[in-house]
Phi, psi and omega in degrees: 000315182295328179297311179297324175295313179299316181299313177302319178296316183296317176297321177294320182285332176294318179295317180298317184293324180290320179296319181291333181286334184254141176280168178299319180297321181289326176295322177296321174302316176297322175297320180297326185263011185296332188265356180232094185310319181293321178290325180296315175308311180297328175294313176304318178300317179302315182293320181288325171302318182294316179293324179299314181299319179298319176294317178299312178299326177298322184263353175275345177271160176302147178301139181222162180296136179092359181298319179300322178288323175299316176300314177305312185294323179293318179296319177299312180300316181304306181302314179298319179289320179298321179291322175294321174296322175291328176294321178296315181299323179297326178286318183291327185302297181297336181269358172060039172289137186278103179239019184301325177291329184277332188298317179297323181292322180292316176300315177297321176297319181300322176297322180292318179294317182296313181293326183284325182285341177279341190290321179303148181290157179299139178204129186295340182290332181227002181305315180300309179296325176292318182301318178297319184295314180296325172296322177295320178295317176300319179296315177297318181299316182298318181292313180300316180298319178297314181295326176306309178294316176301316182291321181296320181290314183299310186283343170292313179282335180232069184296140180296149176293139180269141177272142176267102181292343184272348187276137179290142178273143180251138178261143176294145179260000000 
């Protein structure tokens, strides 16, 4: 019984962490892109790019009190958003959602994020949260690389139906 309670608490905390990492406007953007998986992946890329830029901007300015805590918080936000993206990728793979157009951009972004998150100097205040963020990037990269091959094979064997644009469209009566 205690294992079930611990699992429920962990799931609840993971959901809360993910919600706190996204603004209401960002949540709305994800809802708008919910029906087009490739677009949804690119929305996540945009969010993670924004967090990466915030981290870079934080260290581009002269050191100020609270910078280490701000960096810690940004790394945690990055990790929460990245984990949510990885969860989406895990869902899209077995369901054969077509995200082939987004995967190369995602793989390119993982390289960009990884180098940017490694650039701040070591600091005990955020080293653990940075390590977790880098692990999330690694997980996304591995999942995306695996999906590239899976999607290539799946859509080669099961090509999507092509729309005939020369055919007249009929409206329902």
